[in-house]
Short mmCIF file of C-alpha atoms in Angstrom, two decimals:
data_model
loop_
_atom_site.label_atom_id
_atom_site.label_comp_id
_atom_site.label_asym_id
_atom_site.label_seq_id
_atom_site.Cartn_x
_atom_site.Cartn_y
_atom_site.Cartn_z
CA MET A 1 0.85 5.33 30.52
CA SER A 2 0.18 4.83 34.22
CA GLU A 3 1.87 2.05 36.16
CA HIS A 4 -1.20 1.70 38.37
CA GLN A 5 -4.74 0.52 37.98
CA PRO A 6 -6.70 3.33 36.27
CA LEU A 7 -9.76 4.60 38.12
CA GLY A 8 -12.82 2.52 37.27
CA LYS A 9 -10.89 -0.21 35.45
CA GLU A 10 -11.35 -3.82 36.38
CA PHE A 11 -7.74 -5.02 36.05
CA VAL A 12 -4.31 -3.50 36.62
CA PHE A 13 -2.79 -2.67 33.22
CA THR A 14 0.72 -1.25 33.30
CA ALA A 15 3.23 -0.04 30.74
CA ALA A 16 5.05 -3.36 31.20
CA HIS A 17 1.84 -5.23 30.39
CA PHE A 18 1.34 -3.14 27.25
CA ASN A 19 4.94 -3.77 26.15
CA THR A 20 4.42 -7.51 26.61
CA VAL A 21 1.36 -7.33 24.35
CA LYS A 22 3.33 -5.41 21.72
CA THR A 23 6.18 -7.93 21.85
CA ARG A 24 3.90 -10.95 21.59
CA LEU A 25 1.82 -9.53 18.72
CA TYR A 26 4.98 -8.75 16.77
CA GLN A 27 6.30 -12.24 17.51
CA PHE A 28 3.11 -14.03 16.43
CA ALA A 29 1.95 -11.87 13.52
CA GLY A 30 4.64 -9.32 12.63
CA ILE A 31 2.23 -6.53 13.55
CA LYS A 32 3.70 -3.45 15.21
CA LEU A 33 1.29 -1.78 17.63
CA ALA A 34 1.44 1.99 17.99
CA ASP A 35 2.04 3.39 21.48
CA SER A 36 -1.36 5.08 21.29
CA LYS A 37 -3.19 1.72 21.20
CA ASP A 38 -3.01 0.97 24.93
CA ALA A 39 -6.71 1.69 25.56
CA MET A 40 -7.72 -0.50 22.61
CA VAL A 41 -5.49 -3.33 23.87
CA TYR A 42 -7.01 -3.15 27.35
CA SER A 43 -10.62 -3.12 26.15
CA ARG A 44 -10.12 -6.09 23.83
CA LEU A 45 -7.99 -8.34 26.03
CA VAL A 46 -10.13 -7.95 29.15
CA ARG A 47 -12.82 -9.87 27.26
CA ARG A 48 -10.46 -12.85 26.96
CA ILE A 49 -9.37 -12.49 30.59
CA ARG A 50 -13.00 -12.57 31.72
CA ALA A 51 -13.88 -15.45 29.40
CA LEU A 52 -10.97 -17.50 30.76
CA LYS A 53 -11.78 -16.47 34.36
CA LEU A 54 -8.21 -15.31 34.96
CA ALA A 55 -7.02 -12.92 37.66
CA GLY A 56 -5.54 -10.30 35.33
CA PHE A 57 -2.99 -9.55 32.63
CA THR A 58 -0.04 -11.30 34.29
CA ALA A 59 -2.09 -14.48 34.60
CA TYR A 60 -3.20 -14.09 31.00
CA PHE A 61 0.39 -13.84 29.72
CA GLU A 62 1.24 -17.01 31.65
CA TYR A 63 -1.76 -18.71 30.03
CA LEU A 64 -0.71 -17.43 26.60
CA GLN A 65 2.78 -18.81 27.14
CA ALA A 66 1.51 -22.23 28.19
CA ASN A 67 -1.27 -22.64 25.59
CA GLU A 68 -0.29 -22.34 21.94
CA GLY A 69 -3.94 -22.49 20.92
CA GLU A 70 -4.48 -19.14 22.65
CA HIS A 71 -2.12 -17.47 20.16
CA GLN A 72 -4.92 -17.36 17.58
CA GLU A 73 -7.41 -15.92 20.07
CA PHE A 74 -4.83 -13.27 21.01
CA ILE A 75 -4.33 -12.32 17.34
CA ASN A 76 -8.08 -12.32 16.71
CA ALA A 77 -8.65 -9.96 19.63
CA LEU A 78 -6.07 -7.42 18.53
CA THR A 79 -6.43 -7.28 14.74
CA THR A 80 -8.64 -4.59 13.25
CA ASN A 81 -11.00 -5.42 10.40
CA GLN A 82 -12.44 -2.52 8.41
CA THR A 83 -13.98 -3.40 5.08
CA ALA A 84 -16.94 -2.83 2.75
CA PHE A 85 -18.28 -4.09 -0.54
CA PHE A 86 -16.46 -2.38 -3.42
CA ARG A 87 -14.39 -0.23 -1.06
CA GLU A 88 -12.00 1.95 -3.11
CA PRO A 89 -14.09 1.27 -6.24
CA HIS A 90 -11.40 2.27 -8.74
CA HIS A 91 -9.54 -0.95 -7.85
CA PHE A 92 -12.43 -3.04 -9.13
CA GLU A 93 -12.46 -1.08 -12.38
CA ILE A 94 -8.71 -1.82 -12.65
CA LEU A 95 -9.46 -5.52 -12.07
CA LYS A 96 -12.13 -5.44 -14.78
CA GLN A 97 -9.66 -3.89 -17.23
CA TYR A 98 -6.97 -6.41 -16.27
CA LEU A 99 -9.28 -9.34 -16.96
CA GLN A 100 -10.16 -7.90 -20.36
CA ALA A 101 -6.48 -7.50 -21.25
CA HIS A 102 -5.37 -10.85 -19.79
CA PRO A 103 -7.76 -13.60 -20.95
CA HIS A 104 -5.58 -16.33 -19.45
CA THR A 105 -5.79 -15.06 -15.86
CA LYS A 106 -5.80 -18.09 -13.55
CA ARG A 107 -5.49 -16.90 -9.95
CA ILE A 108 -6.47 -13.91 -7.79
CA TRP A 109 -5.52 -13.63 -4.13
CA CYS A 110 -7.23 -11.41 -1.58
CA ALA A 111 -4.59 -11.39 1.17
CA ALA A 112 -6.67 -9.75 3.91
CA SER A 113 -10.22 -10.91 3.32
CA SER A 114 -11.58 -9.84 6.71
CA THR A 115 -15.33 -10.59 6.89
CA GLY A 116 -15.52 -11.27 3.16
CA GLU A 117 -16.79 -8.09 1.55
CA GLU A 118 -13.59 -7.62 -0.48
CA PRO A 119 -13.21 -11.14 -1.93
CA TYR A 120 -16.93 -11.33 -2.71
CA SER A 121 -16.59 -8.00 -4.57
CA ILE A 122 -13.70 -9.51 -6.54
CA ALA A 123 -15.81 -12.59 -7.32
CA MET A 124 -18.67 -10.41 -8.57
CA VAL A 125 -16.35 -8.64 -11.03
CA VAL A 126 -14.99 -11.99 -12.23
CA ALA A 127 -18.50 -13.45 -12.64
CA GLU A 128 -19.61 -10.36 -14.57
CA HIS A 129 -16.57 -10.59 -16.84
CA PHE A 130 -17.35 -14.18 -17.83
CA GLY A 131 -21.12 -13.84 -17.65
CA ARG A 132 -21.31 -16.89 -15.39
CA PHE A 133 -20.28 -18.20 -11.96
CA ASN A 134 -18.32 -21.19 -13.26
CA THR A 135 -15.07 -19.53 -14.35
CA PRO A 136 -11.48 -20.73 -14.90
CA ILE A 137 -10.16 -18.34 -12.23
CA GLU A 138 -9.29 -19.47 -8.72
CA ILE A 139 -10.00 -16.79 -6.09
CA VAL A 140 -8.20 -17.32 -2.79
CA ALA A 141 -9.31 -15.33 0.25
CA SER A 142 -7.04 -15.42 3.29
CA ASP A 143 -6.78 -13.70 6.65
CA ILE A 144 -4.82 -14.18 9.86
CA ASP A 145 -8.00 -13.84 11.94
CA SER A 146 -9.90 -17.15 12.08
CA ARG A 147 -13.00 -15.45 13.51
CA VAL A 148 -13.53 -13.10 10.56
CA LEU A 149 -12.77 -15.90 8.10
CA TYR A 150 -15.64 -17.87 9.59
CA LYS A 151 -17.91 -14.84 9.15
CA ALA A 152 -16.76 -14.51 5.54
CA GLN A 153 -17.50 -18.15 4.83
CA THR A 154 -21.10 -17.77 6.01
CA GLY A 155 -21.64 -14.97 3.47
CA ILE A 156 -24.39 -13.43 5.62
CA TYR A 157 -24.52 -9.66 6.25
CA PRO A 158 -26.88 -7.03 7.68
CA ILE A 159 -28.83 -5.59 4.77
CA GLU A 160 -27.37 -2.11 5.34
CA ARG A 161 -23.92 -3.50 4.37
CA ILE A 162 -25.03 -3.63 0.73
CA GLU A 163 -26.64 -0.17 0.54
CA ALA A 164 -23.87 1.08 -1.77
CA VAL A 165 -24.06 -1.99 -4.05
CA SER A 166 -25.85 -1.36 -7.35
CA ALA A 167 -29.40 -2.63 -7.82
CA GLU A 168 -28.22 -4.97 -10.58
CA ARG A 169 -25.62 -6.57 -8.34
CA LYS A 170 -28.03 -6.86 -5.42
CA LYS A 171 -30.41 -8.78 -7.67
CA ALA A 172 -27.72 -11.01 -9.19
CA PHE A 173 -25.60 -11.79 -6.16
CA PHE A 174 -27.67 -11.53 -2.95
CA GLN A 175 -30.70 -13.17 -1.38
CA ARG A 176 -32.86 -11.51 1.28
CA GLY A 177 -33.17 -13.32 4.58
CA ARG A 178 -36.49 -14.51 5.92
CA GLY A 179 -37.70 -15.56 9.33
CA ALA A 180 -34.78 -15.59 11.76
CA GLN A 181 -32.62 -13.98 9.05
CA GLN A 182 -34.98 -11.05 8.50
CA GLY A 183 -32.91 -7.91 8.01
CA ASN A 184 -29.94 -9.85 6.63
CA VAL A 185 -28.80 -10.81 3.16
CA ARG A 186 -26.55 -13.62 2.02
CA VAL A 187 -24.44 -13.99 -1.07
CA VAL A 188 -25.85 -16.54 -3.49
CA PRO A 189 -24.30 -20.02 -3.12
CA GLU A 190 -22.84 -19.88 -6.64
CA LEU A 191 -20.81 -16.80 -5.72
CA LYS A 192 -19.59 -18.35 -2.48
CA GLN A 193 -18.40 -21.41 -4.40
CA MET A 194 -16.07 -19.21 -6.45
CA LEU A 195 -13.95 -18.53 -3.35
CA HIS A 196 -11.48 -20.65 -1.44
CA PHE A 197 -11.03 -19.39 2.14
CA THR A 198 -7.87 -20.19 4.08
CA ARG A 199 -6.17 -18.88 7.22
CA LEU A 200 -2.75 -17.46 6.42
CA ASN A 201 -0.15 -15.49 8.37
CA LEU A 202 1.80 -13.22 6.02
CA VAL A 203 4.95 -13.46 8.15
CA ASP A 204 5.11 -17.25 7.80
CA GLU A 205 7.93 -18.60 5.67
CA PHE A 206 5.62 -20.77 3.56
CA TRP A 207 2.20 -19.84 2.13
CA SER A 208 -0.41 -22.41 1.16
CA ILE A 209 -1.24 -20.69 -2.12
CA LYS A 210 -0.38 -21.93 -5.59
CA THR A 211 1.70 -19.67 -7.80
CA PRO A 212 1.96 -17.76 -10.03
CA ILE A 213 -0.71 -15.33 -8.86
CA ASP A 214 -2.06 -12.91 -11.46
CA VAL A 215 -3.60 -10.31 -9.14
CA ILE A 216 -2.91 -9.74 -5.44
CA PHE A 217 -5.24 -7.53 -3.41
CA CYS A 218 -3.37 -6.59 -0.22
CA ARG A 219 -4.99 -3.33 0.82
CA ASN A 220 -4.32 -1.38 4.01
CA VAL A 221 -2.41 -4.29 5.54
CA MET A 222 1.24 -3.26 5.21
CA ILE A 223 0.63 -0.21 7.42
CA TYR A 224 0.55 -2.57 10.43
CA PHE A 225 4.10 -3.86 9.80
CA ASP A 226 7.49 -2.23 10.32
CA LYS A 227 9.78 -1.58 7.34
CA THR A 228 11.76 -4.82 7.75
CA THR A 229 8.60 -6.94 7.81
CA GLN A 230 7.10 -5.00 4.89
CA GLU A 231 10.19 -5.68 2.82
CA SER A 232 10.15 -9.39 3.62
CA ILE A 233 6.44 -9.79 2.77
CA LEU A 234 6.72 -7.72 -0.41
CA LYS A 235 9.65 -9.82 -1.64
CA HIS A 236 7.65 -12.98 -1.01
CA MET A 237 4.60 -11.56 -2.80
CA MET A 238 6.54 -10.28 -5.80
CA LEU A 239 8.17 -13.70 -6.24
CA SER A 240 4.65 -15.18 -6.20
CA LEU A 241 3.29 -12.69 -8.75
CA ALA A 242 2.97 -13.60 -12.43
CA ASP A 243 5.30 -11.78 -14.85
CA ASP A 244 2.54 -9.36 -15.85
CA GLY A 245 0.69 -9.57 -12.55
CA LEU A 246 -0.77 -6.72 -10.52
CA TYR A 247 -0.39 -5.89 -6.84
CA ILE A 248 -3.23 -3.69 -5.56
CA ALA A 249 -2.50 -1.75 -2.35
CA GLY A 250 -4.60 0.47 -0.11
CA HIS A 251 -4.91 4.24 -0.33
CA SER A 252 -2.84 4.73 2.84
CA GLU A 253 0.16 2.70 1.62
CA ASN A 254 3.27 3.83 -0.23
CA PHE A 255 6.21 1.68 -1.30
CA ASN A 256 8.63 4.29 -2.62
CA MET A 257 11.23 2.96 -0.17
CA PHE A 258 11.35 -0.38 -2.03
CA PRO A 259 12.11 0.56 -5.68
CA GLN A 260 14.20 -2.60 -6.09
CA ILE A 261 11.16 -4.81 -5.33
CA ILE A 262 8.03 -3.07 -6.55
CA LYS A 263 7.11 -0.29 -8.99
CA PRO A 264 3.94 1.81 -9.32
CA VAL A 265 1.91 1.45 -12.52
CA GLY A 266 -1.27 3.31 -11.53
CA GLN A 267 -3.27 4.60 -8.60
CA THR A 268 -2.11 2.42 -5.66
CA THR A 269 -1.40 -0.31 -8.23
CA TYR A 270 2.01 -1.94 -8.61
CA LYS A 271 4.01 -4.54 -10.50
CA ALA A 272 7.03 -6.55 -9.45
CA VAL A 273 10.55 -5.51 -10.35
CA LYS A 274 11.54 -8.84 -11.87
CA GLY A 275 15.01 -10.11 -11.18
CA ALA A 276 15.00 -8.29 -7.83
#
């Protein structure tokens, strides 16, 4: 990329600046940015630079270094959150089958909850399985991005977000907004109460989640980490997984390079190699 200020851009953004961003994001979150993401980085970080009334990227890096609280804002700005209710629907059928086969399931973890569509989808399947909202299963929803966690906790979405949800589920699990909330829906309070939201960084040494975990949803997350970080996180997750637990990955992920840790048992579905 250019070492000079691009035509029409507000701040100078050099290759050295981009490399600093890559280094810091890897340091804080274990996320490895592709070289092609320089335009995305610029567009997202200039918002913080403007908000903080700083002179440019060099000043921002100095601010980031001096203010630990900015680390979270930095992570929030650069993480990508793509999600939908019942995205990759076969996984929710797998969850339904797992619950039927494992009546003593105690804990499900959604490890990248984003704005909440995925953990609420999990909660709907659990509620349907038991025929009630008050179930013996703890559902933990975590994300590294505090901003999207807050959105998830509100449980409020534009009505078009639930277009693909069945009519039965819309009736059972959502309420239409009125007045200022016209055009939005919210999940019913009983569904929201099934979830425990917590901020969690997967590269941290300790996780604030009870074990064992029966089902881990960690979909389209590992693609943002390098092989070393993937291996470390997978080892941690497999140690946390119940003996007959399931790990559900995204369609773009493949763990053939870690046969000593994890083994496939279905379509993007895995179990731990115990004793690894």
